[in-house]
Amino acid sequence: GCVYKGCFTEATGMRALSSDVLADFEGMTIEKCDDFCSGYTLYGLEYTGECYCGNSLNEGSVSAPEGEATFLALVMHSDLWRI
């Protein structure tokens, strides 16, 4: 299953996750992003229509208080992986 990990900032000079991206401002859902990123450990949603995938956060991305991060939601596919 998936585990919500909270909000994170963007990395230094790049996205927090940068392996793959899907943009759909008309129909993005958590389920759609989860499906799209199924081959990765992590995924995140931003601006209600952007989905980013990766296996680790890029350098400089750190946890941020809810509502203060530019990266709104980070989810991991396996609860065995820890940030």
Tab-separated table of C-alpha atoms in Angstrom:
chain	number	residue	atom	x	y	z
A	1	GLY	CA	0.000	0.000	0.000
A	2	CYS	CA	0.881	3.673	-0.098
A	3	VAL	CA	1.867	5.860	2.809
A	4	TYR	CA	1.543	9.659	2.890
A	5	LYS	CA	4.863	11.218	3.948
A	6	GLY	CA	3.906	14.894	4.130
A	7	CYS	CA	5.007	18.066	2.357
A	8	PHE	CA	8.470	18.682	0.977
A	9	THR	CA	10.303	21.585	-0.599
A	10	GLU	CA	11.735	21.488	-4.082
A	11	ALA	CA	15.366	20.390	-4.322
A	12	THR	CA	18.263	22.767	-4.866
A	13	GLY	CA	17.853	24.033	-8.430
A	14	MET	CA	15.527	21.200	-9.461
A	15	ARG	CA	12.342	19.322	-8.627
A	16	ALA	CA	12.169	17.200	-5.484
A	17	LEU	CA	11.431	14.202	-7.716
A	18	SER	CA	12.629	14.257	-11.296
A	19	SER	CA	12.597	10.739	-12.773
A	20	ASP	CA	9.258	11.054	-14.600
A	21	VAL	CA	6.412	13.563	-14.824
A	22	LEU	CA	2.769	13.573	-15.885
A	23	ALA	CA	0.726	16.763	-16.228
A	24	ASP	CA	-3.069	16.668	-16.374
A	25	PHE	CA	-4.791	19.770	-15.012
A	26	GLU	CA	-8.229	18.521	-16.055
A	27	GLY	CA	-8.232	15.042	-14.552
A	28	MET	CA	-5.296	14.393	-12.199
A	29	THR	CA	-6.121	12.221	-9.212
A	30	ILE	CA	-4.031	10.536	-6.549
A	31	GLU	CA	-4.959	7.207	-8.132
A	32	LYS	CA	-3.832	8.350	-11.595
A	33	CYS	CA	-0.475	9.533	-10.220
A	34	ASP	CA	-0.077	6.342	-8.180
A	35	ASP	CA	-0.679	4.261	-11.296
A	36	PHE	CA	1.643	6.361	-13.475
A	37	CYS	CA	4.486	6.105	-10.929
A	38	SER	CA	4.020	2.419	-10.134
A	39	GLY	CA	7.625	1.626	-11.133
A	40	TYR	CA	9.052	4.108	-8.622
A	41	THR	CA	9.370	4.186	-4.837
A	42	LEU	CA	7.971	7.723	-4.449
A	43	TYR	CA	5.530	10.046	-6.106
A	44	GLY	CA	4.273	13.517	-5.400
A	45	LEU	CA	1.469	15.799	-6.526
A	46	GLU	CA	1.877	19.515	-7.074
A	47	TYR	CA	-0.472	22.314	-8.230
A	48	THR	CA	-3.385	19.807	-8.443
A	49	GLY	CA	-2.324	18.691	-11.921
A	50	GLU	CA	1.344	17.703	-11.816
A	51	CYS	CA	2.560	14.230	-10.839
A	52	TYR	CA	6.266	13.547	-10.246
A	53	CYS	CA	7.962	10.166	-9.737
A	54	GLY	CA	11.317	9.059	-8.360
A	55	ASN	CA	13.139	6.596	-6.156
A	56	SER	CA	14.617	9.219	-3.846
A	57	LEU	CA	14.319	12.926	-3.147
A	58	ASN	CA	16.849	15.098	-4.949
A	59	GLU	CA	19.467	16.865	-2.836
A	60	GLY	CA	18.127	19.865	-0.969
A	61	SER	CA	14.506	18.686	-0.737
A	62	VAL	CA	13.450	18.716	2.917
A	63	SER	CA	10.304	18.215	4.932
A	64	ALA	CA	8.191	21.354	5.289
A	65	PRO	CA	5.104	22.303	7.319
A	66	GLU	CA	1.768	21.601	5.673
A	67	GLY	CA	0.795	24.535	3.475
A	68	GLU	CA	4.317	25.986	3.301
A	69	ALA	CA	5.930	23.576	0.849
A	70	THR	CA	5.794	23.913	-2.904
A	71	PHE	CA	5.583	20.144	-3.200
A	72	LEU	CA	2.166	19.405	-1.779
A	73	ALA	CA	2.131	15.681	-1.220
A	74	LEU	CA	4.751	12.966	-1.178
A	75	VAL	CA	3.690	9.347	-1.073
A	76	MET	CA	5.746	6.190	-1.008
A	77	HIS	CA	4.686	2.919	-2.583
A	78	SER	CA	6.298	0.723	0.062
A	79	ASP	CA	6.133	1.279	3.787
A	80	LEU	CA	9.545	-0.437	4.040
A	81	TRP	CA	11.314	2.629	2.577
A	82	ARG	CA	12.000	5.531	4.904
A	83	ILE	CA	12.863	9.137	4.137
